[in-house]
XYZ file of C-alpha atoms in Angstrom:
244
model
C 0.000 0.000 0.000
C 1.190 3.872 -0.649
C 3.330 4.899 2.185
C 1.479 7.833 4.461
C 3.330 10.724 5.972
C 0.887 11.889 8.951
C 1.922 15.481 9.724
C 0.446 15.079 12.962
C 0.744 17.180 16.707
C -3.156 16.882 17.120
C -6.256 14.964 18.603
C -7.564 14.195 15.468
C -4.142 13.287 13.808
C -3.848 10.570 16.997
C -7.278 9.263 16.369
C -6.273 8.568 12.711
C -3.073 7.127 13.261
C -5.113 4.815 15.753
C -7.817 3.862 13.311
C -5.032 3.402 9.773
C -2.664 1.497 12.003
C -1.141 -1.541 11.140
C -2.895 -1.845 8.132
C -1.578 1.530 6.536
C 2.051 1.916 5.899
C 1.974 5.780 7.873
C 4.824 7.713 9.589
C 3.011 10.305 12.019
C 5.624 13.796 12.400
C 5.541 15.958 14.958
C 7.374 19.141 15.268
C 8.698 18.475 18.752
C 8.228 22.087 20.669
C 6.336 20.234 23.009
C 8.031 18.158 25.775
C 7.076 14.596 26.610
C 4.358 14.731 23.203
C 1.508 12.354 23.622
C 2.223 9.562 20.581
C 0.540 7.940 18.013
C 0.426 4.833 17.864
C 2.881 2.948 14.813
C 6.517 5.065 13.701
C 7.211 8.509 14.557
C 9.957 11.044 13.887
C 10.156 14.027 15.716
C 11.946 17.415 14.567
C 11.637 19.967 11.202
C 12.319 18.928 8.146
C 14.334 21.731 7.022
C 12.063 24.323 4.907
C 10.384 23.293 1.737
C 13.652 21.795 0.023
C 14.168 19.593 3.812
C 10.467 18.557 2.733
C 11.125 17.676 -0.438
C 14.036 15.482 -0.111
C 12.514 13.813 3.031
C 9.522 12.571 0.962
C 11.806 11.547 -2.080
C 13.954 9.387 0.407
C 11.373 8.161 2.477
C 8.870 7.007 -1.132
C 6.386 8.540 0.613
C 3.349 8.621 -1.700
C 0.523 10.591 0.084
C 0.848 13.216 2.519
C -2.080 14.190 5.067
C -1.616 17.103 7.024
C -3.317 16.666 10.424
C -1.383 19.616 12.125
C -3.229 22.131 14.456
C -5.174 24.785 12.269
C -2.828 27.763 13.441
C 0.332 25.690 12.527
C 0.692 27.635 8.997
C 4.282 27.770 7.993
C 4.259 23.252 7.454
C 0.790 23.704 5.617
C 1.909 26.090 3.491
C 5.313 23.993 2.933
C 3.309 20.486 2.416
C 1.024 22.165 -0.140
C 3.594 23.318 -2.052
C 5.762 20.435 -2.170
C 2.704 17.962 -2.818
C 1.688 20.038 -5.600
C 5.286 20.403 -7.392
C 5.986 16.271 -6.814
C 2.665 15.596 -7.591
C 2.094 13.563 -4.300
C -2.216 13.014 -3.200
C -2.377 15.645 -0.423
C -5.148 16.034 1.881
C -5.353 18.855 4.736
C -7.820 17.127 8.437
C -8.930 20.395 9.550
C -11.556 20.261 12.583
C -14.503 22.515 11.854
C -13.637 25.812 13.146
C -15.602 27.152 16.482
C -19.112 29.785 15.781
C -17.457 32.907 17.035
C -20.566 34.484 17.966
C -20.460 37.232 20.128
C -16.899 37.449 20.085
C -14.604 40.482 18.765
C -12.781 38.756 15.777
C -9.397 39.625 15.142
C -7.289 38.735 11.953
C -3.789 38.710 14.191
C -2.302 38.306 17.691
C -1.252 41.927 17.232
C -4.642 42.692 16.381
C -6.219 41.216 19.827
C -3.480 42.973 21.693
C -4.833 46.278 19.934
C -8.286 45.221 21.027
C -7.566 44.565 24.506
C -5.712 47.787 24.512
C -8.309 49.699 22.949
C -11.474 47.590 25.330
C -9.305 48.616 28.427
C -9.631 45.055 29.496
C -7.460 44.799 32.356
C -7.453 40.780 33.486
C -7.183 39.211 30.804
C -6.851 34.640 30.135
C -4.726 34.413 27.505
C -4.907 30.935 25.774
C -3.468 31.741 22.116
C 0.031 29.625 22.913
C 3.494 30.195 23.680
C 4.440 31.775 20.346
C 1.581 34.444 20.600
C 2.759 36.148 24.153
C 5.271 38.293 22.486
C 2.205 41.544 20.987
C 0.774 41.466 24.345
C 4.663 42.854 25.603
C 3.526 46.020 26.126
C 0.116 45.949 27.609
C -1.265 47.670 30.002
C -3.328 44.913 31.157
C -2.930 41.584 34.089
C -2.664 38.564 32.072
C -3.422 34.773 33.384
C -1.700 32.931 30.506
C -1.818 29.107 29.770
C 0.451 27.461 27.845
C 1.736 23.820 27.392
C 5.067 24.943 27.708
C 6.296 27.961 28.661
C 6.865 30.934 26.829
C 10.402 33.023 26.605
C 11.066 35.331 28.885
C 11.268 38.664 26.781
C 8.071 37.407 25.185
C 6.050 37.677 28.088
C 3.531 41.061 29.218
C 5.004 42.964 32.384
C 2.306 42.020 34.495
C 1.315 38.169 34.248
C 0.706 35.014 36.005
C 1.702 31.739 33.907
C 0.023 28.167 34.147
C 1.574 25.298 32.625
C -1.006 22.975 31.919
C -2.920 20.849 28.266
C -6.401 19.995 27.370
C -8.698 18.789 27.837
C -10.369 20.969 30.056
C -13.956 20.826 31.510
C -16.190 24.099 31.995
C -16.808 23.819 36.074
C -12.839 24.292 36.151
C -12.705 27.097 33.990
C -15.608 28.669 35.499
C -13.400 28.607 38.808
C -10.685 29.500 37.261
C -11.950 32.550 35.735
C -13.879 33.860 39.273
C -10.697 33.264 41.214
C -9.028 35.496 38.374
C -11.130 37.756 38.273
C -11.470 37.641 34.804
C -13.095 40.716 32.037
C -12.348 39.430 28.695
C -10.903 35.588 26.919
C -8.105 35.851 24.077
C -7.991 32.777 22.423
C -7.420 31.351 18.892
C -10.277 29.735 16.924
C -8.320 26.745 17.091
C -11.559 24.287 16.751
C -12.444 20.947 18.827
C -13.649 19.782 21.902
C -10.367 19.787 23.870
C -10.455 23.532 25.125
C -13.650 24.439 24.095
C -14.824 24.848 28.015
C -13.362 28.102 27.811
C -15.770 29.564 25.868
C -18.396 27.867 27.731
C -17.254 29.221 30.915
C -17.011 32.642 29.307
C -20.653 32.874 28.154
C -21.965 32.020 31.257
C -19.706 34.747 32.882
C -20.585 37.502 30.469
C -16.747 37.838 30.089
C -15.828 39.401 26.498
C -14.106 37.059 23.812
C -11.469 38.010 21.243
C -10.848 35.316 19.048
C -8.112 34.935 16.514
C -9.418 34.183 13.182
C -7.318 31.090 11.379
C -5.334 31.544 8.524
C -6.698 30.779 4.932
C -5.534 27.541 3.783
C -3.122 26.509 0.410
C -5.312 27.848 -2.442
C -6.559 24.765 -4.447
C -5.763 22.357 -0.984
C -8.361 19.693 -0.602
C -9.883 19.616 3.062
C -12.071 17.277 4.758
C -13.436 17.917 8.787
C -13.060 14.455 10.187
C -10.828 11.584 10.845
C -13.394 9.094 9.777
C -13.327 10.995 5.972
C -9.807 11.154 6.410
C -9.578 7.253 6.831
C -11.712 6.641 3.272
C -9.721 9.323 1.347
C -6.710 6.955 2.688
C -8.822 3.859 1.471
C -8.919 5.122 -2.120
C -5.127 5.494 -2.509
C -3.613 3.497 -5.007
C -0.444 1.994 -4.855
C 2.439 4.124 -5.585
């Protein structure tokens, strides 16, 4: 059967590995920016590649004939990279993107810069910020108290003047973010749109709060990039693969 390269780091990219495995030839990839990384089950490598030409010569080496990138929505830079490299070798590609969450009431914004604005501009002064290590950095300057989560922790230049940091990963359930929040004191969530059930207790916790919500829209996938919402369509676009 074609060989699989699972670009993986996710729920949904474990849960496919899981349901593929043994019967699919599939090497799962994670990044590795997160310590002790919760693995899939059958091989993994762990690291970059090396930029689009690291890509390129990884797949060659490897005979790796179909490519499904699993990674979380926000992880832009390896989408981009697969897409292009699929495209130019001509390798099936297929992008497992978990539906996105209904913002609804929330204050949309196209950038962590952006939210920082917002905040700025809301005078929201204790704020839960849940957008990830690499995001801490355009809240620097703020004005604002911030209660920020993280799996690992952030650098230290990178962090606001005024902050309290919790090392901790999903899932989460709502009556322990609603405490978390009141013990905070909480006015106002920042958080990606990053999708799933895994940290969606947030938001829960939020609305019944009345706190305010900016959310970080998700970048626009690869133009032309076929998508599919769920591991179980995943698993069939695997089944169709022919050999390679």
């Amino acid at each position: 059967m074609t060989r699989v390269l699972l670009l993986g780091g996710t729920a949904e990219a474990r849960a496919l590995a899981k349901l593929l495995h043994p019967g699919v030839p599939i090497v799962s990839s994670l990044a590795g920016r997160v310590p002790d990384p919760a693995l899939p089950l059958g091989p993994v490598r762990i690291g970059g590649f090396g930029g689009v030409e690291g890509l390129r010569r990884w797949l060659h080496d490897e005979r790796i004939g179909a490519v499904i990138d699993a990674t979380h929505p926000f992880a832009a830079t390896i989408t981009a990279h697969a897409a292009q490299v699929c495209a130019d070798l001509g390798i099936p590609h297929l992008v497992l993107s978990r539906p996105a969450w209904d913002p609804g009431a929330a204050i949309v914004a196209t950038s962590d810069i952006e939210a920082a604005e917002i905040v700025q501009q809301q005078g929201f002064s204790r704020v839960f910020l849940t957008t990830g290590r690499s995001a801490t950095a355009a809240f620097v300057d703020s004005n604002a108290w911030f209660l920020i989560r993280a799996v690992t922790a952030p650098d230290e230049p990178t962090l606001p003047r005024r902050h309290q940091l919790v090392l901790s990963r999903g899932p989460y359930r709502v009556e322990d973010e609603l405490a978390l929040l009141r013990e905070h004191r909480i006015d106002a969530l920042v958080t990606k749109n990053s999708g799933g059930d895994m940290t969606r207790a947030k938001l829960d916790a939020a609305a019944a709060l009345d706190i305010s919500v900016v959310m970080v829209s998700r970048p626009q996938l690869p133009h032309g990039v076929r998508a599919v919402p769920s591991v179980a369509d995943a698993a069939d676009w695997v089944a169709c693969l022919g050999p390679r």
